């Protein structure tokens, strides 16, 4: 366990461009995703050395089901393989793993592995690694709203209890701080339904490289750029 608690630094990443990386090399898209999974391993490790306390990765969106059956199945087996191959290392490195997103349509065997990894790592505190799997910001907000409505009906909450803080606690990210920095790779300038509620004061960095080429030195440079920005949260200078 870390005895000195770092200042919070929450980095969230939209890992885009695996398909283009593969196309550019005449490889099939799944090869790009496999290379992307390799990058995830490196970036998680690098985060520990960069004083990142929270790392949130957009692995599969609620819209990604529209991809071919082969690609979806390939991604699901990559997630499964990642959990199986990484859990011991994650535990050894004091990394806590959380999953956000709607688990209900996922394969029960994958859900079992996700639950197991969350339980195994729940007391770790060097880094909180959150993997967004079947995640969509609007879907998350609707699910949170439904939970709140249920509580109001049961008399567990009253209308005036519903503040931004209480609402935040009902989101999948209820236990997490808001992201400080959101990185998107592959030169696309969109936020794509990723953490819409949580990102209102986040800084964005859009990187040109595709995710499989997002190496540790680009990561370090991105964090440096973020640290040079003046965050005002709506106040005067
Ligand atoms: C976007 O690239 C990437 C994804 C939809 C999948 C992200 C998944 C990984 C990086 C694999 C492993 C993840 C974990 C957490 C083990 P794209 O396919 O949309 O690329 P394109 O826009 O170039 O087609």
PDB file of C-alpha atoms and ligand atoms in Angstrom:
ATOM      1  CA  UNK A   1       0.000   0.000   0.000  1.00  0.00           C
ATOM      2  CA  UNK A   2       1.116   3.576  -0.620  1.00  0.00           C
ATOM      3  CA  UNK A   3       1.819   5.405   2.592  1.00  0.00           C
ATOM      4  CA  UNK A   4       1.946   8.868   0.988  1.00  0.00           C
ATOM      5  CA  UNK A   5      -1.262   9.672  -0.828  1.00  0.00           C
ATOM      6  CA  UNK A   6      -0.688  11.464  -4.130  1.00  0.00           C
ATOM      7  CA  UNK A   7      -2.737  14.416  -5.236  1.00  0.00           C
ATOM      8  CA  UNK A   8      -5.628  13.124  -7.325  1.00  0.00           C
ATOM      9  CA  UNK A   9      -4.953  12.928 -11.051  1.00  0.00           C
ATOM     10  CA  UNK A  10      -7.687  11.242 -13.043  1.00  0.00           C
ATOM     11  CA  UNK A  11      -6.876  10.561 -16.684  1.00  0.00           C
ATOM     12  CA  UNK A  12      -9.556   9.126 -18.970  1.00  0.00           C
ATOM     13  CA  UNK A  13      -8.803   7.871 -22.471  1.00  0.00           C
ATOM     14  CA  UNK A  14     -10.873   7.307 -25.603  1.00  0.00           C
ATOM     15  CA  UNK A  15      -8.655   4.685 -27.235  1.00  0.00           C
ATOM     16  CA  UNK A  16      -9.505   5.322 -30.873  1.00  0.00           C
ATOM     17  CA  UNK A  17      -7.877   4.244 -34.129  1.00  0.00           C
ATOM     18  CA  UNK A  18      -7.221   0.514 -33.719  1.00  0.00           C
ATOM     19  CA  UNK A  19      -9.082  -0.211 -36.951  1.00  0.00           C
ATOM     20  CA  UNK A  20      -7.176   2.425 -38.929  1.00  0.00           C
ATOM     21  CA  UNK A  21      -3.897   1.210 -37.491  1.00  0.00           C
ATOM     22  CA  UNK A  22      -4.692  -2.276 -38.794  1.00  0.00           C
ATOM     23  CA  UNK A  23      -6.017  -1.059 -42.181  1.00  0.00           C
ATOM     24  CA  UNK A  24      -2.845   0.917 -42.783  1.00  0.00           C
ATOM     25  CA  UNK A  25      -0.909  -2.342 -42.421  1.00  0.00           C
ATOM     26  CA  UNK A  26      -3.357  -4.480 -44.414  1.00  0.00           C
ATOM     27  CA  UNK A  27      -4.170  -6.389 -41.239  1.00  0.00           C
ATOM     28  CA  UNK A  28      -7.609  -7.305 -39.997  1.00  0.00           C
ATOM     29  CA  UNK A  29      -9.242  -4.953 -37.479  1.00  0.00           C
ATOM     30  CA  UNK A  30      -8.887  -7.436 -34.639  1.00  0.00           C
ATOM     31  CA  UNK A  31      -5.108  -7.277 -34.992  1.00  0.00           C
ATOM     32  CA  UNK A  32      -5.417  -3.549 -34.289  1.00  0.00           C
ATOM     33  CA  UNK A  33      -7.458  -4.260 -31.165  1.00  0.00           C
ATOM     34  CA  UNK A  34      -4.889  -6.849 -30.007  1.00  0.00           C
ATOM     35  CA  UNK A  35      -2.144  -4.260 -30.461  1.00  0.00           C
ATOM     36  CA  UNK A  36      -4.385  -1.809 -28.594  1.00  0.00           C
ATOM     37  CA  UNK A  37      -4.654  -4.238 -25.677  1.00  0.00           C
ATOM     38  CA  UNK A  38      -0.852  -4.393 -25.566  1.00  0.00           C
ATOM     39  CA  UNK A  39      -0.793  -0.582 -25.325  1.00  0.00           C
ATOM     40  CA  UNK A  40      -3.245  -0.770 -22.424  1.00  0.00           C
ATOM     41  CA  UNK A  41      -0.737  -2.900 -20.491  1.00  0.00           C
ATOM     42  CA  UNK A  42       2.037  -0.335 -21.060  1.00  0.00           C
ATOM     43  CA  UNK A  43      -0.106   2.702 -20.289  1.00  0.00           C
ATOM     44  CA  UNK A  44      -1.390   1.170 -17.045  1.00  0.00           C
ATOM     45  CA  UNK A  45       2.176   0.535 -15.941  1.00  0.00           C
ATOM     46  CA  UNK A  46       3.327   4.011 -17.042  1.00  0.00           C
ATOM     47  CA  UNK A  47       0.467   5.591 -15.081  1.00  0.00           C
ATOM     48  CA  UNK A  48       1.981   4.298 -11.846  1.00  0.00           C
ATOM     49  CA  UNK A  49       5.171   6.239 -12.555  1.00  0.00           C
ATOM     50  CA  UNK A  50       3.378   9.413 -13.644  1.00  0.00           C
ATOM     51  CA  UNK A  51       1.435   9.875 -10.406  1.00  0.00           C
ATOM     52  CA  UNK A  52      -1.849   9.152 -12.130  1.00  0.00           C
ATOM     53  CA  UNK A  53      -4.195   8.035  -9.358  1.00  0.00           C
ATOM     54  CA  UNK A  54      -7.167   7.135 -11.586  1.00  0.00           C
ATOM     55  CA  UNK A  55      -7.103   5.849 -15.141  1.00  0.00           C
ATOM     56  CA  UNK A  56     -10.377   5.281 -16.981  1.00  0.00           C
ATOM     57  CA  UNK A  57     -10.369   3.555 -20.364  1.00  0.00           C
ATOM     58  CA  UNK A  58     -13.197   3.496 -22.902  1.00  0.00           C
ATOM     59  CA  UNK A  59     -13.030  -0.118 -24.060  1.00  0.00           C
ATOM     60  CA  UNK A  60     -16.498  -0.733 -25.537  1.00  0.00           C
ATOM     61  CA  UNK A  61     -19.375   1.671 -26.018  1.00  0.00           C
ATOM     62  CA  UNK A  62     -23.115   1.022 -26.030  1.00  0.00           C
ATOM     63  CA  UNK A  63     -22.883   1.838 -29.764  1.00  0.00           C
ATOM     64  CA  UNK A  64     -20.104  -0.672 -30.507  1.00  0.00           C
ATOM     65  CA  UNK A  65     -22.626  -3.546 -30.745  1.00  0.00           C
ATOM     66  CA  UNK A  66     -23.308  -2.223 -34.284  1.00  0.00           C
ATOM     67  CA  UNK A  67     -19.952  -3.609 -35.432  1.00  0.00           C
ATOM     68  CA  UNK A  68     -19.720  -6.996 -37.158  1.00  0.00           C
ATOM     69  CA  UNK A  69     -20.449 -10.046 -35.052  1.00  0.00           C
ATOM     70  CA  UNK A  70     -16.858 -11.167 -35.590  1.00  0.00           C
ATOM     71  CA  UNK A  71     -15.391  -7.902 -34.321  1.00  0.00           C
ATOM     72  CA  UNK A  72     -17.677  -7.781 -31.269  1.00  0.00           C
ATOM     73  CA  UNK A  73     -16.840 -11.394 -30.387  1.00  0.00           C
ATOM     74  CA  UNK A  74     -13.138 -10.691 -30.904  1.00  0.00           C
ATOM     75  CA  UNK A  75     -13.270  -7.669 -28.601  1.00  0.00           C
ATOM     76  CA  UNK A  76     -15.137  -9.640 -25.932  1.00  0.00           C
ATOM     77  CA  UNK A  77     -12.533 -12.385 -26.024  1.00  0.00           C
ATOM     78  CA  UNK A  78      -9.762  -9.774 -25.777  1.00  0.00           C
ATOM     79  CA  UNK A  79     -11.374  -8.373 -22.604  1.00  0.00           C
ATOM     80  CA  UNK A  80     -11.630 -11.875 -21.192  1.00  0.00           C
ATOM     81  CA  UNK A  81      -8.004 -12.648 -22.084  1.00  0.00           C
ATOM     82  CA  UNK A  82      -6.863  -9.330 -20.594  1.00  0.00           C
ATOM     83  CA  UNK A  83      -8.571 -10.068 -17.265  1.00  0.00           C
ATOM     84  CA  UNK A  84      -7.176 -13.594 -17.126  1.00  0.00           C
ATOM     85  CA  UNK A  85      -3.619 -12.648 -18.068  1.00  0.00           C
ATOM     86  CA  UNK A  86      -3.398  -9.415 -16.058  1.00  0.00           C
ATOM     87  CA  UNK A  87      -5.192 -10.054 -12.758  1.00  0.00           C
ATOM     88  CA  UNK A  88      -2.151 -11.323 -10.849  1.00  0.00           C
ATOM     89  CA  UNK A  89      -0.009  -8.410 -12.078  1.00  0.00           C
ATOM     90  CA  UNK A  90      -2.715  -5.866 -11.290  1.00  0.00           C
ATOM     91  CA  UNK A  91      -3.003  -7.263  -7.788  1.00  0.00           C
ATOM     92  CA  UNK A  92       0.778  -7.308  -7.313  1.00  0.00           C
ATOM     93  CA  UNK A  93       1.002  -3.660  -8.369  1.00  0.00           C
ATOM     94  CA  UNK A  94      -1.686  -2.563  -5.903  1.00  0.00           C
ATOM     95  CA  UNK A  95      -4.107  -1.609  -8.700  1.00  0.00           C
ATOM     96  CA  UNK A  96      -7.815  -1.508  -8.001  1.00  0.00           C
ATOM     97  CA  UNK A  97      -9.974  -2.426 -10.987  1.00  0.00           C
ATOM     98  CA  UNK A  98     -13.527  -1.240 -11.544  1.00  0.00           C
ATOM     99  CA  UNK A  99     -15.852  -1.717 -14.487  1.00  0.00           C
ATOM    100  CA  UNK A 100     -18.438   0.854 -15.504  1.00  0.00           C
ATOM    101  CA  UNK A 101     -21.238   0.446 -18.014  1.00  0.00           C
ATOM    102  CA  UNK A 102     -24.274  -1.798 -18.258  1.00  0.00           C
ATOM    103  CA  UNK A 103     -23.208  -5.383 -17.638  1.00  0.00           C
ATOM    104  CA  UNK A 104     -26.594  -6.982 -18.247  1.00  0.00           C
ATOM    105  CA  UNK A 105     -26.119  -7.893 -21.952  1.00  0.00           C
ATOM    106  CA  UNK A 106     -22.575  -9.247 -21.434  1.00  0.00           C
ATOM    107  CA  UNK A 107     -21.698 -12.936 -21.389  1.00  0.00           C
ATOM    108  CA  UNK A 108     -22.197 -14.264 -17.825  1.00  0.00           C
ATOM    109  CA  UNK A 109     -18.698 -15.812 -17.948  1.00  0.00           C
ATOM    110  CA  UNK A 110     -17.205 -12.403 -18.654  1.00  0.00           C
ATOM    111  CA  UNK A 111     -19.342 -10.809 -15.916  1.00  0.00           C
ATOM    112  CA  UNK A 112     -18.040 -13.447 -13.508  1.00  0.00           C
ATOM    113  CA  UNK A 113     -14.419 -12.565 -14.352  1.00  0.00           C
ATOM    114  CA  UNK A 114     -15.168  -8.833 -14.008  1.00  0.00           C
ATOM    115  CA  UNK A 115     -16.791  -9.328 -10.585  1.00  0.00           C
ATOM    116  CA  UNK A 116     -13.954 -11.563  -9.472  1.00  0.00           C
ATOM    117  CA  UNK A 117     -11.268  -9.023 -10.466  1.00  0.00           C
ATOM    118  CA  UNK A 118     -13.152  -6.189  -8.748  1.00  0.00           C
ATOM    119  CA  UNK A 119     -13.392  -8.230  -5.564  1.00  0.00           C
ATOM    120  CA  UNK A 120      -9.760  -9.347  -5.694  1.00  0.00           C
ATOM    121  CA  UNK A 121      -8.443  -5.793  -6.089  1.00  0.00           C
ATOM    122  CA  UNK A 122     -10.971  -3.829  -4.031  1.00  0.00           C
ATOM    123  CA  UNK A 123      -8.546  -2.819  -1.254  1.00  0.00           C
ATOM    124  CA  UNK A 124      -5.716  -1.700  -3.557  1.00  0.00           C
ATOM    125  CA  UNK A 125      -4.821   1.960  -3.802  1.00  0.00           C
ATOM    126  CA  UNK A 126      -1.793   2.728  -5.957  1.00  0.00           C
ATOM    127  CA  UNK A 127      -4.058   3.331  -8.966  1.00  0.00           C
ATOM    128  CA  UNK A 128      -7.742   2.895  -9.726  1.00  0.00           C
ATOM    129  CA  UNK A 129      -8.125   1.444 -13.205  1.00  0.00           C
ATOM    130  CA  UNK A 130     -11.673   1.786 -14.493  1.00  0.00           C
ATOM    131  CA  UNK A 131     -12.658  -0.014 -17.654  1.00  0.00           C
ATOM    132  CA  UNK A 132     -15.751   1.276 -19.426  1.00  0.00           C
ATOM    133  CA  UNK A 133     -17.366  -1.756 -20.998  1.00  0.00           C
ATOM    134  CA  UNK A 134     -20.746  -1.431 -22.687  1.00  0.00           C
ATOM    135  CA  UNK A 135     -20.626   2.126 -21.438  1.00  0.00           C
ATOM    136  CA  UNK A 136     -22.599   5.068 -22.788  1.00  0.00           C
ATOM    137  CA  UNK A 137     -22.941   8.338 -20.919  1.00  0.00           C
ATOM    138  CA  UNK A 138     -26.607   8.860 -21.749  1.00  0.00           C
ATOM    139  CA  UNK A 139     -27.399   5.272 -20.823  1.00  0.00           C
ATOM    140  CA  UNK A 140     -25.588   5.773 -17.496  1.00  0.00           C
ATOM    141  CA  UNK A 141     -27.584   8.954 -16.783  1.00  0.00           C
ATOM    142  CA  UNK A 142     -30.877   7.198 -17.563  1.00  0.00           C
ATOM    143  CA  UNK A 143     -29.961   4.255 -15.313  1.00  0.00           C
ATOM    144  CA  UNK A 144     -29.024   6.644 -12.495  1.00  0.00           C
ATOM    145  CA  UNK A 145     -32.297   8.544 -12.955  1.00  0.00           C
ATOM    146  CA  UNK A 146     -34.286   5.306 -12.748  1.00  0.00           C
ATOM    147  CA  UNK A 147     -32.532   4.387  -9.489  1.00  0.00           C
ATOM    148  CA  UNK A 148     -33.355   7.804  -8.042  1.00  0.00           C
ATOM    149  CA  UNK A 149     -37.009   7.585  -9.146  1.00  0.00           C
ATOM    150  CA  UNK A 150     -37.230   4.191  -7.450  1.00  0.00           C
ATOM    151  CA  UNK A 151     -35.829   5.639  -4.215  1.00  0.00           C
ATOM    152  CA  UNK A 152     -38.248   8.560  -4.334  1.00  0.00           C
ATOM    153  CA  UNK A 153     -41.151   6.134  -4.813  1.00  0.00           C
ATOM    154  CA  UNK A 154     -39.963   4.115  -1.816  1.00  0.00           C
ATOM    155  CA  UNK A 155     -39.613   7.286   0.246  1.00  0.00           C
ATOM    156  CA  UNK A 156     -35.830   6.808   0.593  1.00  0.00           C
ATOM    157  CA  UNK A 157     -35.197  10.182  -1.081  1.00  0.00           C
ATOM    158  CA  UNK A 158     -37.299  13.311  -1.445  1.00  0.00           C
ATOM    159  CA  UNK A 159     -37.268  15.683  -4.424  1.00  0.00           C
ATOM    160  CA  UNK A 160     -35.142  18.288  -2.628  1.00  0.00           C
ATOM    161  CA  UNK A 161     -32.447  15.694  -1.863  1.00  0.00           C
ATOM    162  CA  UNK A 162     -31.617  15.516  -5.569  1.00  0.00           C
ATOM    163  CA  UNK A 163     -28.508  17.670  -5.893  1.00  0.00           C
ATOM    164  CA  UNK A 164     -25.636  17.269  -8.386  1.00  0.00           C
ATOM    165  CA  UNK A 165     -23.659  15.494  -5.636  1.00  0.00           C
ATOM    166  CA  UNK A 166     -26.458  13.005  -4.918  1.00  0.00           C
ATOM    167  CA  UNK A 167     -27.029  12.474  -8.635  1.00  0.00           C
ATOM    168  CA  UNK A 168     -23.283  11.805  -9.154  1.00  0.00           C
ATOM    169  CA  UNK A 169     -23.366   9.110  -6.495  1.00  0.00           C
ATOM    170  CA  UNK A 170     -25.956   7.192  -8.522  1.00  0.00           C
ATOM    171  CA  UNK A 171     -23.796   7.098 -11.628  1.00  0.00           C
ATOM    172  CA  UNK A 172     -21.527   4.112 -12.330  1.00  0.00           C
ATOM    173  CA  UNK A 173     -18.648   6.425 -11.418  1.00  0.00           C
ATOM    174  CA  UNK A 174     -20.173   7.179  -7.996  1.00  0.00           C
ATOM    175  CA  UNK A 175     -16.979   6.313  -6.129  1.00  0.00           C
ATOM    176  CA  UNK A 176     -14.638   8.139  -8.530  1.00  0.00           C
ATOM    177  CA  UNK A 177     -13.446  11.730  -8.789  1.00  0.00           C
ATOM    178  CA  UNK A 178     -14.264  13.555 -12.032  1.00  0.00           C
ATOM    179  CA  UNK A 179     -11.684  13.160 -14.799  1.00  0.00           C
ATOM    180  CA  UNK A 180      -9.063  15.915 -14.890  1.00  0.00           C
ATOM    181  CA  UNK A 181      -7.768  15.084 -18.341  1.00  0.00           C
ATOM    182  CA  UNK A 182      -9.514  13.288 -21.198  1.00  0.00           C
ATOM    183  CA  UNK A 183      -7.315  12.095 -24.044  1.00  0.00           C
ATOM    184  CA  UNK A 184      -8.642  10.954 -27.417  1.00  0.00           C
ATOM    185  CA  UNK A 185      -6.321   9.378 -29.922  1.00  0.00           C
ATOM    186  CA  UNK A 186      -6.532   9.073 -33.734  1.00  0.00           C
ATOM    187  CA  UNK A 187      -7.140  12.729 -34.546  1.00  0.00           C
ATOM    188  CA  UNK A 188     -10.919  12.685 -34.009  1.00  0.00           C
ATOM    189  CA  UNK A 189     -12.384  15.679 -32.193  1.00  0.00           C
ATOM    190  CA  UNK A 190     -15.441  14.167 -30.545  1.00  0.00           C
ATOM    191  CA  UNK A 191     -16.360  13.090 -27.044  1.00  0.00           C
ATOM    192  CA  UNK A 192     -18.626  10.219 -28.188  1.00  0.00           C
ATOM    193  CA  UNK A 193     -20.881   9.768 -25.169  1.00  0.00           C
ATOM    194  CA  UNK A 194     -17.896   9.261 -22.839  1.00  0.00           C
ATOM    195  CA  UNK A 195     -18.433  10.578 -19.292  1.00  0.00           C
ATOM    196  CA  UNK A 196     -20.674  13.521 -20.342  1.00  0.00           C
ATOM    197  CA  UNK A 197     -21.799  14.339 -16.791  1.00  0.00           C
ATOM    198  CA  UNK A 198     -18.352  13.895 -15.251  1.00  0.00           C
ATOM    199  CA  UNK A 199     -16.384  15.855 -17.884  1.00  0.00           C
ATOM    200  CA  UNK A 200     -17.886  19.328 -17.574  1.00  0.00           C
ATOM    201  CA  UNK A 201     -14.604  20.747 -16.220  1.00  0.00           C
ATOM    202  CA  UNK A 202     -12.208  18.234 -17.766  1.00  0.00           C
ATOM    203  CA  UNK A 203      -9.347  19.311 -19.984  1.00  0.00           C
ATOM    204  CA  UNK A 204      -9.212  17.593 -23.375  1.00  0.00           C
ATOM    205  CA  UNK A 205      -6.159  16.624 -25.388  1.00  0.00           C
ATOM    206  CA  UNK A 206      -6.669  15.231 -28.877  1.00  0.00           C
ATOM    207  CA  UNK A 207      -3.686  13.240 -30.119  1.00  0.00           C
ATOM    208  CA  UNK A 208      -3.083  12.499 -33.796  1.00  0.00           C
ATOM    209  CA  UNK A 209      -1.664   9.008 -33.370  1.00  0.00           C
ATOM    210  CA  UNK A 210      -3.830   5.896 -33.411  1.00  0.00           C
ATOM    211  CA  UNK A 211      -4.181   4.129 -30.075  1.00  0.00           C
ATOM    212  CA  UNK A 212      -1.690   1.311 -30.850  1.00  0.00           C
ATOM    213  CA  UNK A 213       0.949   4.016 -31.459  1.00  0.00           C
ATOM    214  CA  UNK A 214       0.187   5.985 -28.296  1.00  0.00           C
ATOM    215  CA  UNK A 215       3.471   5.268 -26.547  1.00  0.00           C
ATOM    216  CA  UNK A 216       4.698   6.176 -23.086  1.00  0.00           C
ATOM    217  CA  UNK A 217       6.556   9.280 -24.204  1.00  0.00           C
ATOM    218  CA  UNK A 218       3.442  10.700 -25.923  1.00  0.00           C
ATOM    219  CA  UNK A 219       1.525   9.892 -22.744  1.00  0.00           C
ATOM    220  CA  UNK A 220       4.077  11.729 -20.637  1.00  0.00           C
ATOM    221  CA  UNK A 221       4.034  14.738 -22.994  1.00  0.00           C
ATOM    222  CA  UNK A 222       0.227  14.843 -22.847  1.00  0.00           C
ATOM    223  CA  UNK A 223       0.237  14.926 -19.059  1.00  0.00           C
ATOM    224  CA  UNK A 224       2.841  17.695 -19.140  1.00  0.00           C
ATOM    225  CA  UNK A 225       0.649  19.732 -21.486  1.00  0.00           C
ATOM    226  CA  UNK A 226      -2.318  19.222 -19.171  1.00  0.00           C
ATOM    227  CA  UNK A 227      -0.293  20.379 -16.169  1.00  0.00           C
ATOM    228  CA  UNK A 228       0.644  23.600 -17.954  1.00  0.00           C
ATOM    229  CA  UNK A 229      -3.014  24.590 -18.384  1.00  0.00           C
ATOM    230  CA  UNK A 230      -4.737  27.042 -16.110  1.00  0.00           C
ATOM    231  CA  UNK A 231      -7.951  25.460 -14.828  1.00  0.00           C
ATOM    232  CA  UNK A 232     -10.456  27.983 -13.565  1.00  0.00           C
ATOM    233  CA  UNK A 233     -13.668  25.969 -13.100  1.00  0.00           C
ATOM    234  CA  UNK A 234     -15.734  28.961 -14.165  1.00  0.00           C
ATOM    235  CA  UNK A 235     -14.079  31.445 -11.797  1.00  0.00           C
ATOM    236  CA  UNK A 236     -12.041  34.560 -12.694  1.00  0.00           C
ATOM    237  CA  UNK A 237      -8.254  34.233 -13.089  1.00  0.00           C
TER     238      UNK A 237
HETATM  239  C1  LIG B   1     -11.589   2.153 -31.098  1.00  0.00           C
HETATM  240  O1  LIG B   1     -10.861   1.940 -32.294  1.00  0.00           O
HETATM  241  C2  LIG B   1     -11.326   1.093 -30.156  1.00  0.00           C
HETATM  242  C3  LIG B   1     -12.251   0.249 -29.624  1.00  0.00           C
HETATM  243  C4  LIG B   1     -13.684   0.284 -29.947  1.00  0.00           C
HETATM  244  C5  LIG B   1     -11.850  -0.832 -28.721  1.00  0.00           C
HETATM  245  C6  LIG B   1     -10.880  -0.486 -27.647  1.00  0.00           C
HETATM  246  C7  LIG B   1     -10.327  -1.757 -27.200  1.00  0.00           C
HETATM  247  C8  LIG B   1      -9.021  -2.012 -26.959  1.00  0.00           C
HETATM  248  C9  LIG B   1      -7.946  -1.009 -26.982  1.00  0.00           C
HETATM  249  C10 LIG B   1      -8.657  -3.420 -26.679  1.00  0.00           C
HETATM  250  C11 LIG B   1      -8.343  -3.837 -25.337  1.00  0.00           C
HETATM  251  C12 LIG B   1      -8.897  -3.106 -24.202  1.00  0.00           C
HETATM  252  C13 LIG B   1      -8.732  -3.512 -22.936  1.00  0.00           C
HETATM  253  C14 LIG B   1      -9.248  -2.715 -21.820  1.00  0.00           C
HETATM  254  C15 LIG B   1      -8.021  -4.767 -22.641  1.00  0.00           C
HETATM  255  P1  LIG B   1     -11.683   1.734 -33.623  1.00  0.00           P
HETATM  256  O2  LIG B   1     -11.886   0.280 -33.826  1.00  0.00           O
HETATM  257  O3  LIG B   1     -12.937   2.536 -33.581  1.00  0.00           O
HETATM  258  O4  LIG B   1     -10.695   2.311 -34.685  1.00  0.00           O
HETATM  259  P2  LIG B   1     -11.092   3.019 -36.072  1.00  0.00           P
HETATM  260  O5  LIG B   1     -11.864   4.260 -35.711  1.00  0.00           O
HETATM  261  O6  LIG B   1      -9.765   3.306 -36.661  1.00  0.00           O
HETATM  262  O7  LIG B   1     -11.890   2.037 -36.848  1.00  0.00           O
END
